[in-house]
Structure formats: structure tokens, C-alpha cells
């Protein structure tokens, strides 16, 4: 099977995001051929080079998102007319204009569908124009594009915030749309391109947004099925960073002196664009794989069909923690441990205040904070936490002739006491997570691999991950956090039970092997249900034997509600409905593949998720296929 892995700012670049799970996936499926289609985010990222690739990667094509090479493509009169029509329809859909606005009796669902169809038709029209004319960048930067955006904002039925847009704000929106639509101008969509997307059996986008856009175009031009994986929903990230709610309305007015990018009109229009693009990606994808139930609910709210959703948990290398996980617990029973990246979202301030209450109940308790700051903001936050710890806990001495010591220590992995993540997690009796914002808590899973009892805040996918094997408290509640910590510090037998249960759960759900098996089943199922009908010829013009995977010739049908095992089977096979497990935790039941793959397993991911204590290298000793080294073709837009 020929699989195209689509990434944005990630694998296979050395400094890319989501590199670990992509590398593990490619290495774990040596029986398939992979092509990597990577969009870079900066010149520095491209200069850093690529990671070592396994032999099953047969081709690598790269393109920059930070610049464009086809800005000087000149359009004729007919091409300009096509562009004006398609781009005008696109921005009109963003501004809330639809033909249904003239028909107030139509239901709101019909209006939403009309807008989605209008956006999709315009998007694919621009893609066809880019392929015919050699690119879109020059047209998207033209004055006619700005005028079309202005007409859409001023037209009847447009969003109120769009009608208030001024010229600088229109220019900011037009510039963002030009950058977001650059993947349409890539030269990956040629009919006779042996290394293009049209030669693939399946496209797998490692995230939504720009990474999934080439997959949409490949499906439109060639019928190549698309699988989309999101560990952090891109649309949610945009809402959080822009201050726009899911309804597309700016939640607060920007100050008069703020740049145009912060204006309510800009935020609302860009939110509408990302929302329409996400909805189209979910609609056209053959399968969407969220990393947890939290991401799954966001995808459903953004228009994803529940029948297409398959939860695939991030997976990690459990072997790194095998020694400490299976060894007897010899950690200090009076020590709490926090491990992770130091940044405001981790809410170490609440942890320090909670520890002050713990010290009142357990005077000899110590707190070890192990991690490195994340950027300049993290460094400033670390300094603030050090000052707070010094104020809350003055240095204490055991006697009049001993040196005082602070019960809170700030350390980094790599020191003599904590040379690696495993030693960091086992440095205390209880591992604490105090975050106020969390995607998939990779650090919490690593602590579970080590057999640690945990106390966590109820954010992101924490409850789903912990599954009743640890204590969960509300975020920003130091009192509740302290009470949970004291309860575990006073009960060593309970700590041992929870730690053993946590390790068993992590080994069952969150390993690399589980994730690779899940994606292998998804690939086979997707190709069998969405085969690409093509005839592959050799140089002499004859058909190449076995050029099409055998799964493309299968006819796989999902069981209906009246067949076999009844509605319960349909629920498990189609909808992947959520089920309750443990103490109020949520787990996902996935689509049962006909090759014996069970419920949704695990896959390692970092895009939008939290990193663990430190990065993980690719899995060594992975099986290889007898193939030549991949040819790296560095190319941009035409």
C-alpha cells in the first residue's frame, strides 16, 4: 500500500512537532510504502534538516509555508474572471452570506449546509484554477482580492463584525487567507506525476488545517481517501489564541491601539475560515482519529460525523519505564513530585499553596519540582515560583547547629539524582499534576508506566486517561489538591494499589504497539471501502502486477442495525460511542476492523498534546523493508 503522510511544521524535520508518533507509525508499518509530504513553517526549520528515515519511506517532498515562489504568475482575462468568481464565493461564505438569507423560512440547518457547500465549491474552484494557471499567490495578493473581501463584508446578511471591518483589517484578513491557501498552489497534484498525491492509495494528514488541505485536493482530483489525525483540535487552538468563541463571534473588543490582527472583525472572519475548512475536512475524510474524548467532542461540535470517528490514544515507549515500574517501591514516602515543562498553564502557584496546607497536616513532607522552563515566559514564571516558594517556606533546620533547607526544590532532569524521566517520576511517593490547561497528559501516562499513584486536576483528557486509577480534583483548588495528596501520603497500601492499577491500564491502552495496530487496521479498512480506481503501467505500457493493494478489491460492509449482533454491534462498529469506566472516567470504543483489531488502541502524538518529561527517540531496531534510500525533493510552490 502506498501511503502519503501529510504534515505541517513537523515530521520529518528535526525541529518539527508530532515527530515521535509519526516516526513510530512509519517504522512500525514496514510492510507499506510511505511518501512524506511536509510543509515547513520557517527557514530555520528547513535549514535544520531532516531526521533519519527508514527504508520504507520511498519519497520526501517538502514545500515552505513561510514564503511563496509563484507570486509573479500572470493571469489572462478568463483566469481573472474565474478567480474573482471563486474567491468572491469563498469570502461570501465566510461573511455569513448565503442564498438562504433571502429565504427566511428555510431551517437553520439548511442555511449552514448551504454555506458549507458554497465554501467547498469555491475552495475546489480555486484549486482547479491553481493547477491550470500555475499558482494562486499573485491573485490572492492582488487588489481584486481585497475588493472582493470588502464587497462580501458590506453585503446584506454579512456578520455584524465583518461589516465593521476597516481597510487595515481587510488587508490583514486577505494576507492570512493568502498564507492559509498556499497549499493549493503546490505542484503535488499533477496527473502524470509519479511522486504526486495522485499516485497514492491513501493520504494521512497528521493534523487538521494546512496539513489536511493537500489531502482534500487529492481527494477532489484523484479520489484518494483521506485519514485525519488530531491530538489537539486545530480549530480549538485557533479559538483559544484569537479570543473567538465557537460561534465565530469575537468575545471582547480590542483596544483602539491594538494591531489589525487583534480586531474583532479579523478574529471573526479568520475563525469563520478555519471553521469552514475544519468542517470540510471532517466531511470529506474517510476516517477521523481524535486522540481522546475531549478532542472527539470538539470534532463533533465542529461538524464531524460520529460514524467516521475512531479514537486512537497517543502511545509511548513503555520499555523505558519497565525497570522502575516492575521494581519494588523504595521512594521517599514523604515526598511529592511534579514533572513537566514549567509554564503558567501548569499552575505551579496553586501547587505551592496546596503544599503549604499539606505541610500543616504532614510537617515533614517535601515537594520536588522537576522540569525546565518553556521559553522566556516559562523562565519568568519559574522565577516567580521560586520567589513564592521562598516566601511560603522559609529555610528550616533540624537543630541549632544544622544548615537550613527549603522543603521545595526546583530541579532539572539530567542531574545526579534524576538522570532520566523514570528516576524523576519515582523520586517521590505521589506524582502531582496541577495544570489548568492540558491536552493529552503524556507526563501523567509516563507516571502510570512507572507505577506511581497520582493526584491530578480535572482538565483536558485527564479523567479519561486516569480511568479510576488515581485521584482527580477540580483545577485552581489548592485545598482539594492538598486533601488528596494528604490522603495518599497517609495510606501506603492505597498508593500501591493505585500505582499497580495505573501501570496495568497504561500498558493496555497507551503503548506504541497498540497505536500501530490500530492505524494498520484503519488503513486497510479505509482502502477497502474507498479504493482508488487506476491502472498503473510500466515503461513499456503494460500493467504492473500487484500495483493496486488487494484490499482495494474487497467489498467491506458495516453491519446494519438489523444484522448479526443487533444495535450493540452497530454502536461499537460504527459510532465508536463513549462508555464509562472506572470512577467517572471515559473511554472510547472504536470501530472493530475485520482483521481482528479490537477497540481503539493507542498512538503516540505531540501535535497539540503535552510532552512528557523529555523527548523520546524513534524506536530502534524497527523492521525494515528491502528498498532504496528515499529521494528528497525540496520544492516549493510552482
XYZ file of C-alpha atoms in Angstrom:
638
model
C 0.000 0.000 0.000
C 1.273 3.487 -0.903
C 0.518 5.914 1.955
C 1.150 9.647 1.890
C 1.814 11.228 5.306
C 0.915 14.940 5.248
C 2.498 17.140 7.919
C 2.773 20.841 8.724
C 5.832 22.023 10.606
C 6.501 18.521 11.878
C 7.880 15.192 10.751
C 10.379 14.635 9.144
C 12.045 17.914 10.178
C 14.473 17.698 13.080
C 12.743 20.536 14.927
C 9.227 19.506 13.953
C 6.171 18.886 16.089
C 4.449 15.498 16.257
C 7.649 13.827 15.069
C 7.631 10.978 17.549
C 4.297 9.379 16.751
C 4.778 9.819 13.000
C 8.220 8.196 13.150
C 6.925 5.302 15.256
C 3.996 4.804 12.897
C 6.188 4.705 9.795
C 8.735 2.376 11.394
C 6.045 0.099 12.778
C 4.402 -0.434 9.360
C 7.374 -1.634 7.335
C 5.087 -3.689 5.088
C 3.757 -0.487 3.475
C 5.451 2.213 1.395
C 5.304 5.776 2.676
C 5.692 9.115 0.988
C 6.242 12.179 3.191
C 4.721 15.483 2.088
C 5.900 18.106 4.558
C 5.068 21.806 4.865
C 7.759 23.776 6.711
C 6.997 26.753 8.934
C 10.278 28.673 8.791
C 13.594 28.917 7.006
C 15.338 27.831 10.210
C 13.317 24.627 10.289
C 14.339 23.745 6.757
C 17.983 24.575 7.485
C 17.995 22.177 10.462
C 17.417 19.277 8.066
C 15.515 16.020 8.313
C 15.629 13.139 10.769
C 16.885 9.718 9.746
C 14.224 7.896 7.784
C 13.548 4.147 7.492
C 13.786 2.450 4.085
C 10.014 2.138 3.683
C 9.934 5.917 3.102
C 10.307 5.987 -0.680
C 9.873 9.700 -1.334
C 10.029 13.007 0.527
C 8.602 16.223 -0.897
C 8.783 19.469 1.014
C 7.300 22.918 0.497
C 7.515 26.143 2.548
C 4.515 27.828 4.106
C 6.604 30.845 5.099
C 7.253 32.005 1.528
C 5.862 31.539 -1.976
C 7.684 31.304 -5.313
C 4.816 31.777 -7.758
C 3.736 35.289 -6.807
C 4.515 36.611 -10.318
C 2.201 34.261 -12.220
C 0.146 36.468 -14.559
C -3.488 35.652 -15.273
C -5.343 36.258 -18.502
C -8.787 37.793 -18.639
C -10.631 34.475 -18.365
C -8.467 33.296 -15.464
C -9.020 36.577 -13.616
C -12.760 36.167 -14.070
C -12.588 32.623 -12.684
C -10.584 33.833 -9.713
C -12.978 36.684 -8.962
C -15.942 34.301 -9.010
C -14.334 31.592 -6.821
C -12.693 33.946 -4.345
C -15.847 36.044 -4.107
C -17.871 32.938 -3.249
C -15.270 31.883 -0.666
C -15.232 35.163 1.248
C -19.017 35.487 0.947
C -19.349 32.146 2.738
C -17.027 33.433 5.465
C -19.018 36.606 5.938
C -22.226 34.668 6.531
C -23.920 35.379 3.193
C -25.935 32.551 1.669
C -28.784 32.254 -0.747
C -30.837 31.070 2.239
C -30.595 34.561 3.719
C -33.096 35.598 1.087
C -35.391 32.734 2.202
C -36.053 33.229 5.922
C -38.479 30.281 6.020
C -35.656 27.758 5.456
C -34.364 25.949 8.570
C -31.027 26.993 10.076
C -29.581 23.552 9.213
C -30.210 24.216 5.537
C -28.517 27.571 5.804
C -25.447 26.011 7.391
C -25.318 23.314 4.707
C -25.666 25.971 2.021
C -22.734 27.919 3.436
C -20.623 24.746 3.690
C -21.378 23.782 0.090
C -20.629 27.289 -1.086
C -17.274 27.313 0.722
C -16.334 23.864 -0.610
C -17.274 24.711 -4.197
C -15.214 27.894 -4.069
C -12.253 26.128 -2.450
C -12.088 23.414 -5.097
C -12.615 26.013 -7.818
C -9.519 27.840 -6.591
C -7.604 24.542 -6.501
C -8.528 23.827 -10.130
C -7.532 27.349 -11.126
C -4.173 26.997 -9.357
C -3.439 23.743 -11.178
C -4.433 25.193 -14.552
C -2.599 28.508 -14.198
C 0.429 27.525 -12.097
C -0.482 29.098 -8.758
C -2.718 31.458 -6.800
C -0.364 33.574 -4.737
C -0.257 36.583 -7.034
C -4.040 36.662 -7.392
C -4.588 36.259 -3.649
C -2.296 39.237 -3.060
C -3.988 41.395 -5.672
C -6.209 44.401 -5.174
C -9.150 42.494 -6.650
C -8.945 40.002 -3.772
C -9.176 42.795 -1.211
C -12.074 44.395 -3.094
C -13.926 41.080 -3.206
C -13.465 40.724 0.552
C -14.729 44.264 1.100
C -17.833 43.638 -1.033
C -18.599 40.477 0.935
C -18.257 42.327 4.247
C -20.512 45.162 3.163
C -23.205 42.996 1.525
C -26.609 42.432 3.165
C -26.666 39.469 5.517
C -22.970 39.707 6.437
C -21.778 39.272 10.005
C -22.071 42.398 12.113
C -18.372 42.276 12.993
C -17.492 41.825 9.301
C -19.491 44.917 8.335
C -17.384 46.935 10.781
C -14.066 45.914 9.175
C -11.827 48.788 8.106
C -9.198 48.797 5.352
C -6.254 47.712 7.577
C -8.348 44.863 8.916
C -9.379 43.768 5.423
C -5.734 43.744 4.392
C -4.864 41.603 7.439
C -7.606 39.070 6.609
C -6.589 38.932 2.945
C -2.949 38.321 3.912
C -3.926 35.496 6.251
C -6.121 33.859 3.615
C -3.241 34.034 1.132
C -0.944 32.192 3.553
C -3.607 29.648 4.506
C -4.369 28.839 0.848
C -0.755 28.408 -0.277
C -1.030 24.586 -0.263
C -3.459 24.914 -3.202
C -0.578 26.225 -5.339
C 1.776 23.296 -4.742
C 2.922 21.147 -7.659
C 1.871 17.925 -5.935
C -1.312 17.468 -7.966
C -0.064 16.649 -11.466
C -1.931 13.976 -13.412
C 1.270 12.311 -14.625
C 3.397 12.936 -11.510
C 4.658 9.556 -10.283
C 5.601 11.123 -6.947
C 2.478 13.249 -6.586
C -0.520 12.717 -4.369
C -2.465 11.178 -7.211
C -0.196 8.108 -7.167
C -1.151 7.186 -3.590
C -3.650 4.704 -2.233
C -4.328 6.787 0.883
C -3.448 10.183 2.385
C -2.970 10.533 6.148
C -2.914 14.092 7.491
C -1.058 14.345 10.797
C -3.206 17.337 11.796
C -6.012 19.498 10.537
C -5.623 22.867 8.862
C -2.879 23.329 6.285
C -1.691 19.714 6.561
C -5.107 18.370 5.564
C -5.632 20.823 2.686
C -3.449 18.867 0.175
C -5.378 15.748 1.168
C -8.657 17.486 0.326
C -7.306 18.473 -3.092
C -6.016 14.929 -3.745
C -9.434 13.537 -2.921
C -11.110 16.071 -5.199
C -8.797 15.467 -8.167
C -7.999 11.763 -7.861
C -10.418 10.238 -5.326
C -7.621 9.362 -2.887
C -9.192 8.622 0.533
C -8.156 10.846 3.431
C -7.493 9.909 7.070
C -7.111 12.812 9.521
C -5.484 12.548 12.954
C -5.882 15.332 15.513
C -4.438 15.159 19.002
C -5.096 18.827 19.526
C -8.026 20.179 17.502
C -6.654 22.996 15.355
C -9.905 24.922 15.389
C -9.973 24.859 19.192
C -6.389 26.145 19.288
C -7.369 28.983 16.987
C -10.325 29.910 19.191
C -8.126 29.939 22.297
C -5.425 32.075 20.689
C -7.761 34.538 18.974
C -10.366 35.040 21.669
C -13.226 33.976 19.371
C -15.863 31.557 20.544
C -17.134 28.523 18.600
C -19.978 30.628 17.280
C -17.498 32.727 15.313
C -18.094 35.937 17.320
C -15.316 37.930 18.903
C -15.727 37.730 22.650
C -14.149 41.064 23.507
C -13.412 44.276 21.682
C -9.759 45.004 21.033
C -8.252 48.288 22.268
C -8.152 51.085 19.750
C -4.332 50.996 19.674
C -4.078 47.236 19.026
C -2.767 45.916 15.682
C -5.290 44.983 12.967
C -4.768 41.252 13.662
C -6.407 41.714 17.083
C -9.506 43.496 15.798
C -12.849 41.712 16.318
C -13.580 41.700 12.578
C -10.275 39.981 11.779
C -10.718 37.396 14.512
C -14.307 36.640 13.492
C -13.504 36.243 9.790
C -10.467 34.056 10.418
C -12.470 31.942 12.848
C -15.114 31.515 10.151
C -12.461 30.413 7.646
C -10.881 27.858 9.973
C -14.322 26.620 10.992
C -15.431 26.131 7.374
C -12.156 24.419 6.500
C -12.391 22.076 9.509
C -15.981 21.176 8.638
C -14.998 20.376 5.037
C -12.046 18.271 6.185
C -14.300 16.269 8.516
C -16.936 15.885 5.808
C -14.548 14.588 3.144
C -12.324 12.443 5.372
C -12.952 8.712 5.242
C -11.866 8.431 8.891
C -11.061 10.965 11.617
C -8.957 9.806 14.561
C -9.082 12.046 17.639
C -6.575 11.348 20.390
C -9.093 11.416 23.232
C -12.750 12.026 24.050
C -12.066 15.723 24.718
C -10.835 16.213 21.136
C -13.626 13.967 19.876
C -16.332 16.188 21.396
C -14.754 19.235 19.764
C -14.704 17.498 16.398
C -18.347 16.513 16.716
C -19.256 20.081 17.590
C -17.344 21.274 14.527
C -19.338 19.032 12.215
C -17.587 15.641 12.239
C -19.800 12.616 11.616
C -19.726 10.285 14.614
C -19.690 7.270 12.299
C -16.281 8.370 10.984
C -14.628 8.963 14.362
C -12.146 6.433 15.728
C -10.393 7.362 18.968
C -6.702 6.402 18.824
C -4.815 7.178 22.008
C -1.259 8.528 21.930
C 1.209 5.726 22.526
C 4.645 5.830 24.112
C 7.624 3.574 24.637
C 6.796 1.622 27.788
C 10.178 -0.132 27.808
C 11.922 2.996 29.131
C 9.942 2.678 32.364
C 9.896 -1.115 32.676
C 12.673 -1.376 35.264
C 11.211 1.131 37.719
C 7.638 0.017 37.050
C 8.361 -3.588 37.962
C 10.787 -2.856 40.809
C 9.687 -2.571 44.471
C 8.698 0.912 45.570
C 11.621 2.381 47.528
C 10.765 6.079 47.075
C 10.645 8.503 49.983
C 7.102 8.094 51.391
C 7.031 11.754 52.452
C 7.800 13.345 49.069
C 5.518 14.757 46.373
C 6.815 15.042 42.784
C 5.812 17.286 39.909
C 7.389 16.622 36.465
C 6.900 18.553 33.233
C 7.524 21.791 31.347
C 7.365 24.866 33.534
C 4.869 27.387 32.169
C 1.834 29.312 33.516
C -0.645 26.694 32.246
C 0.836 24.187 34.723
C -0.365 26.361 37.634
C 2.552 25.725 39.963
C 1.328 28.630 42.070
C -1.734 26.624 43.129
C 0.523 23.635 43.754
C 2.730 25.660 46.094
C -0.275 26.971 48.023
C -1.647 23.436 48.246
C 1.705 22.205 49.530
C 1.556 24.816 52.287
C -1.642 23.151 53.531
C -0.067 19.703 53.144
C 2.788 20.808 55.408
C 0.288 21.704 58.111
C -1.055 18.141 58.071
C 2.245 16.377 57.299
C 5.080 18.598 58.595
C 7.928 16.507 57.183
C 6.685 16.413 53.593
C 8.871 17.653 50.729
C 7.980 18.805 47.206
C 10.301 18.231 44.249
C 9.506 20.239 41.102
C 11.448 18.681 38.218
C 11.380 20.308 34.799
C 12.722 23.008 32.513
C 11.058 26.315 31.637
C 9.323 26.664 28.279
C 10.696 29.767 26.568
C 11.072 33.224 28.049
C 7.589 33.146 29.539
C 8.404 29.893 31.297
C 11.664 31.302 32.651
C 9.868 34.314 34.104
C 7.217 32.020 35.610
C 9.899 29.822 37.148
C 11.454 32.883 38.792
C 8.074 33.870 40.198
C 7.538 30.356 41.599
C 10.975 30.368 43.247
C 10.162 33.659 44.979
C 6.778 32.355 46.110
C 8.352 29.170 47.493
C 10.893 31.238 49.427
C 8.097 33.325 50.943
C 5.817 30.419 51.830
C 8.532 28.105 53.134
C 11.473 29.804 54.841
C 14.555 27.624 55.144
C 14.172 25.176 58.009
C 16.864 23.495 60.081
C 16.567 20.386 62.218
C 18.644 21.846 65.053
C 20.568 24.938 66.143
C 23.795 23.659 64.568
C 22.468 22.461 61.179
C 22.053 24.333 57.905
C 18.541 25.381 56.938
C 16.877 23.852 53.908
C 13.753 24.670 51.888
C 11.201 21.825 51.609
C 10.562 22.814 47.969
C 13.301 22.066 45.442
C 13.492 23.043 41.762
C 15.465 20.566 39.659
C 16.070 19.532 36.069
C 16.269 16.106 34.509
C 19.864 15.131 33.864
C 21.241 15.810 37.326
C 22.874 13.209 39.568
C 19.622 12.376 41.401
C 17.318 12.391 38.366
C 19.336 11.310 35.312
C 16.211 10.396 33.342
C 12.406 10.625 33.339
C 11.973 7.273 35.086
C 14.096 8.408 38.039
C 12.176 11.701 38.147
C 8.777 10.050 38.465
C 9.987 7.627 41.122
C 11.643 10.357 43.207
C 8.566 10.549 45.452
C 5.588 8.597 46.673
C 2.939 10.628 44.800
C 3.086 12.340 41.392
C 1.046 15.541 41.158
C -0.404 17.265 38.080
C -1.796 20.750 38.766
C -2.494 22.076 35.251
C -5.352 24.377 34.330
C -4.993 23.633 30.601
C -3.971 20.235 29.269
C -4.362 18.318 26.041
C -3.426 14.685 26.328
C -1.354 14.408 29.577
C 1.689 12.473 28.351
C 3.523 13.098 31.633
C 0.664 11.505 33.538
C 0.847 8.403 31.332
C 4.601 8.176 31.950
C 3.953 8.273 35.691
C 1.430 5.457 35.226
C 4.047 3.405 33.376
C 6.255 3.842 36.454
C 3.513 2.504 38.741
C 3.024 5.790 40.590
C -0.084 6.890 42.454
C -1.210 10.252 41.083
C -3.224 13.316 42.054
C -4.402 15.334 39.031
C -6.660 18.231 38.136
C -9.734 17.559 36.021
C -8.667 19.210 32.742
C -8.417 18.002 29.165
C -8.247 14.221 28.871
C -7.019 13.598 32.430
C -10.122 11.759 33.654
C -10.208 9.651 30.503
C -6.547 8.704 30.883
C -6.512 8.018 34.604
C -9.644 5.880 34.471
C -10.172 5.494 38.230
C -6.510 4.635 38.978
C -5.726 7.964 40.623
C -7.319 10.886 42.435
C -8.777 13.784 40.437
C -9.651 17.216 41.847
C -11.004 20.449 40.315
C -8.420 22.842 38.841
C -7.417 26.017 40.708
C -8.484 24.464 44.010
C -5.430 24.266 46.325
C -7.491 22.953 49.234
C -8.856 19.965 47.277
C -5.395 19.272 45.844
C -3.887 19.285 49.338
C -6.531 16.973 50.790
C -5.998 14.424 48.016
C -2.222 14.491 48.490
C -2.534 14.041 52.256
C -4.942 11.132 51.782
C -2.384 9.235 49.668
C 0.596 10.164 51.832
C -1.152 8.646 54.856
C -2.188 5.406 53.125
C 0.736 3.444 51.603
C -1.425 0.422 50.784
C -3.794 2.561 48.750
C -0.849 4.117 46.925
C 0.418 0.668 46.000
C -2.985 -0.467 44.702
C -3.498 2.655 42.615
C 0.037 2.519 41.231
C -0.308 -1.101 40.130
C -3.690 -0.424 38.528
C -2.333 2.663 36.761
C 0.570 0.720 35.260
C -1.724 -2.051 34.044
C -4.055 0.496 32.415
C -1.191 2.316 30.697
C 0.254 -0.913 29.313
C -3.158 -1.861 27.964
C -4.069 1.427 26.266
C -1.097 3.706 25.689
C 1.730 1.702 24.082
C 3.245 2.114 20.621
C 2.233 -1.408 19.635
C -1.429 -0.624 20.304
C -1.310 2.511 18.184
C 0.440 0.890 15.232
C -2.070 -1.979 15.225
C -4.972 0.487 15.320
C -3.699 2.548 12.387
C -2.872 -0.566 10.397
C -6.481 -1.691 10.706
C -7.744 1.788 9.813
C -5.577 1.876 6.675
C -6.790 -1.498 5.443
C -10.401 -0.699 6.199
C -10.215 2.713 4.525
C -8.630 1.406 1.331
C -11.118 -1.467 1.087
C -14.066 0.918 1.370
C -12.614 3.770 -0.695
C -10.418 2.180 -3.381
C -8.636 4.376 -5.919
C -9.560 3.021 -9.353
C -6.464 3.360 -11.512
C -4.387 1.304 -13.936
C -0.651 1.521 -13.266
C 1.504 0.960 -16.364
C 5.203 0.238 -16.711
C 7.588 1.934 -19.150
C 6.504 -0.379 -21.950
C 2.859 0.493 -21.432
C 1.843 -2.783 -19.823
C 0.012 -3.115 -16.495
C 2.184 -3.586 -13.439
C 1.144 -6.660 -11.408
C 0.130 -6.019 -7.802
C 0.373 -2.237 -8.274
C -3.001 -1.889 -6.543
C -3.235 -3.246 -2.966
C -5.503 -6.299 -2.653
C -7.603 -4.509 -0.028
C -8.807 -2.178 -2.795
C -10.628 -5.133 -4.370
C -12.501 -6.109 -1.202
C -16.091 -5.203 -0.568
C -16.421 -4.498 3.123
C -19.805 -3.524 4.503
C -20.638 -2.397 8.000
C -23.332 -4.474 9.690
C -26.682 -2.764 9.860
C -28.839 -2.482 12.976
C -30.901 -5.467 11.919
C -27.999 -7.839 11.315
C -25.999 -10.191 13.492
C -25.402 -8.847 16.925
C -28.003 -6.118 16.718
C -27.788 -2.489 17.716
C -24.990 -3.077 20.167
C -22.713 -4.262 17.383
C -23.631 -1.263 15.292
C -22.840 1.079 18.143
C -19.400 -0.431 18.617
C -18.593 -0.790 14.931
C -19.922 2.481 13.612
C -20.368 5.199 16.132
C -17.447 4.458 18.435
C -19.671 5.561 21.285
C -18.212 6.588 24.569
C -18.504 4.265 27.525
C -17.937 4.816 31.196
C -15.196 3.016 33.023
C -13.633 3.327 36.446
C -14.594 6.206 38.676
C -16.375 8.552 36.307
C -13.733 8.188 33.618
C -14.466 7.950 29.939
C -13.046 5.501 27.440
C -13.685 5.093 23.738
C -14.940 2.098 21.815
C -13.655 2.162 18.280
C -14.661 0.597 15.028
C -13.909 -3.104 15.065
C -11.865 -3.798 11.952
C -12.474 -7.083 10.111
C -8.838 -8.061 10.671
C -9.213 -8.701 14.370
C -8.275 -5.235 15.599
C -10.078 -4.628 18.868
C -11.233 -1.331 20.361
C -9.324 1.793 19.526
C -5.766 1.420 20.695
C -3.057 3.955 21.254
C -0.913 6.125 19.086
C 1.872 8.465 20.136
C 1.201 12.100 19.489
C 2.519 15.519 20.268
C 0.614 17.841 17.989
C -1.467 19.780 20.452
C -0.629 17.427 23.304
C 1.615 17.808 26.301
C 5.127 16.456 26.145
C 6.456 14.143 28.790
C 9.497 14.754 30.915
C 11.697 14.918 27.837
C 11.641 13.927 24.172
C 11.761 10.318 23.088
C 13.882 8.958 20.298
C 12.494 6.883 17.478
C 12.027 3.230 18.198
C 15.321 1.433 17.448
C 15.504 -1.949 15.808
C 12.308 -1.446 13.832
C 11.703 -3.830 10.935
C 12.868 -2.622 7.566
C 11.869 -3.340 4.003
C 14.340 -4.004 1.208
C 14.186 -0.683 -0.570
C 16.484 2.048 -1.716
C 17.037 5.240 0.209
C 14.341 7.869 -0.259
C 14.867 10.660 -2.720
C 14.418 14.025 -1.006
C 12.955 16.609 -3.334
C 12.949 20.065 -1.759
C 10.477 22.121 -3.683
C 8.033 24.907 -3.094
C 5.002 26.201 -4.869
C 5.244 26.408 -8.594
